[in-house]
Coordinates of C-alpha atoms in Angstrom, one line a residue:
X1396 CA 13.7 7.6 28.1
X1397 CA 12.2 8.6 24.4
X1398 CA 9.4 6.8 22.9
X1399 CA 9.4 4.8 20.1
X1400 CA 8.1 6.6 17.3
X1401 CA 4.8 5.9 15.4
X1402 CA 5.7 4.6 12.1
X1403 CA 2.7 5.9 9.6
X1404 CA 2.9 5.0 5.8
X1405 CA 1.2 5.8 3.1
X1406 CA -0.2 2.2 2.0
X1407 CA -0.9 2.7 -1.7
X1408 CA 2.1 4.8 -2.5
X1409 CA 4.2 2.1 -1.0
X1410 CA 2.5 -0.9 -2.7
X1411 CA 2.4 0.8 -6.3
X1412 CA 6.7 1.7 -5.4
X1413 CA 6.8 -2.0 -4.6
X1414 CA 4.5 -3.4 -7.7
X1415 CA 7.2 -1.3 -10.0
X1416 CA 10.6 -2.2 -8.4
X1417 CA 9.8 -6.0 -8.1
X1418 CA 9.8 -8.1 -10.7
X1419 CA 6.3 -9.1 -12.1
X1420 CA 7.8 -13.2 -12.9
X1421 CA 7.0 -13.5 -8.5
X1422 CA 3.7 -15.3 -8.5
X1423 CA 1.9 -17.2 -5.7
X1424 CA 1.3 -21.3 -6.1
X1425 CA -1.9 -19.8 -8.0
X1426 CA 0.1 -18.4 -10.5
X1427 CA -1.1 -15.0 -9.8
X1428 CA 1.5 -12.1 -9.1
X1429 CA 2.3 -11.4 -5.9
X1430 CA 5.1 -8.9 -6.6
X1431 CA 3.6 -6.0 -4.8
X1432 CA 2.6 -7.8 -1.8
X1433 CA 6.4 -9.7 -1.3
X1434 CA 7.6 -6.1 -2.2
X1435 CA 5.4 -4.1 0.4
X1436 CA 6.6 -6.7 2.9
X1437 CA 10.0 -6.0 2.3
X1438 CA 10.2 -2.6 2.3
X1439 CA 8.1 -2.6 5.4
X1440 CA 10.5 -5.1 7.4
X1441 CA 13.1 -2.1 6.1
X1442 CA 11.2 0.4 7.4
X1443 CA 10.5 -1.2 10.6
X1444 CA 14.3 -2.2 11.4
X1445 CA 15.6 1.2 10.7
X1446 CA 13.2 3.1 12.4
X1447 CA 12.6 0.7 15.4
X1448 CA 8.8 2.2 16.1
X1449 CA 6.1 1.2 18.9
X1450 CA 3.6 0.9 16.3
X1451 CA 2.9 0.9 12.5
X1452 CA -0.5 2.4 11.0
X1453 CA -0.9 2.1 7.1
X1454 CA -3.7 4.4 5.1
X1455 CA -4.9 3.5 2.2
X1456 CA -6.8 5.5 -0.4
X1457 CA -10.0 3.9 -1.8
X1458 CA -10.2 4.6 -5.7
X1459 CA -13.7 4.7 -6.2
X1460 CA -14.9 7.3 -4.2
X1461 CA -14.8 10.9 -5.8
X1462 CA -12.6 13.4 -3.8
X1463 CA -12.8 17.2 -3.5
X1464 CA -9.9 17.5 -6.0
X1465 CA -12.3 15.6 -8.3
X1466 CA -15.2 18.7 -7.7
X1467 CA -12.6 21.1 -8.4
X1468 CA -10.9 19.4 -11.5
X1469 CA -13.0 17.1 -13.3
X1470 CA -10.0 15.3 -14.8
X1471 CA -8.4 14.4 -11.8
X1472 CA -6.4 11.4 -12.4
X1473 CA -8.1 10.8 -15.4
X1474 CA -5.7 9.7 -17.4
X1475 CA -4.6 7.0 -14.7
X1476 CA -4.7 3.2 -15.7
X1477 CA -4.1 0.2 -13.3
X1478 CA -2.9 -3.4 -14.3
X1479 CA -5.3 -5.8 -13.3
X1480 CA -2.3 -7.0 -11.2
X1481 CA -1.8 -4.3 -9.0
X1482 CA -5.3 -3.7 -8.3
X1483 CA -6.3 -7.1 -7.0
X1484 CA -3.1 -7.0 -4.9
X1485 CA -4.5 -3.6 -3.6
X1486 CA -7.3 -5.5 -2.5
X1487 CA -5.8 -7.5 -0.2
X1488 CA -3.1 -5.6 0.9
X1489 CA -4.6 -3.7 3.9
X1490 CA -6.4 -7.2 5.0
X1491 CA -2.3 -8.6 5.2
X1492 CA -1.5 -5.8 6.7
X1493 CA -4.1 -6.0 9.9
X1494 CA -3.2 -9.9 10.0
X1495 CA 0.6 -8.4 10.7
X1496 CA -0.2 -6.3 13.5
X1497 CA -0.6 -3.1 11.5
X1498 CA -2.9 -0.3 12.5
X1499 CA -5.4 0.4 9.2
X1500 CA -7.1 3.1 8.1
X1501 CA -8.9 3.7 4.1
X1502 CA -10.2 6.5 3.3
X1503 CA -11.3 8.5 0.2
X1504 CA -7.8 10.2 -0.9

C-alpha cells in the first residue's frame, strides 16, 4: 500500500497568491480584511482534496531578518512594498495554521 504523501507549501507565497486573487471588500466583523486568510484557506482545502496527504507542513519566511542574498546584493528586495493589509494577515497566518493541524516552520528566507 503507498503512503500518503507529505503535502509542504510554501506559506508566504500562498498567502500573498491568495491576498491578490481575493477580493480586498472580505473583511472580518472588525472590519479588517481578511481576504488573504479566507483565500489561504481555500486554496489549502484545494490542495488538501486533490492531493489527499498524511500531513501538511507550511514554511514561512520571516521579513526582518537579513539573508545571505542580502550579503551578496545589497538591494535585495529592495524595492518591495507591503500593504499594511497583507502584513498583519501574515502575522497571524502561521498561528491559524497550527490551530488547523498544520505542521509550522519560519525561518529567515
Amino acid at each position: 500500500m503507498e503512503r500518503a504523501p507529505l503535502l509542504i507549501v510554501d506559506g508566504d507565497n500562498l498567502a500573498h497568491r491568495a491576498y491578490h486573487s481575493t477580493p480586498k471588500t472580505v473583511k472580518g466583523a472588525d472590519g479588517r480584511p481578511i481576504n488573504a486568510i479566507v483565500g489561504f484557506f481555500g486554496m489549502l482545502a484545494n490542495l488538501w482534496a486533490a492531493e489527499q496527504p498524511r500531513a501538511v507542513f507550511v514554511a514561512w519566511d520571516t521579513l526582518s531578518v537579513p539573508t545571505y542574498r542580502h550579503e551578496l546584493w545589497p538591494a535585495y528586495q529592495s524595492g518591495r512594498e507591503f500593504d499594511d493589509a497583507i502584513l498583519d494577515q501574515l502575522e497571524v497566518l502561521p498561528g491559524l495554521c497550527e490551530a488547523a493541524g498544520c505542521g509550522v516552520g519560519k525561518a529567515a528566507g
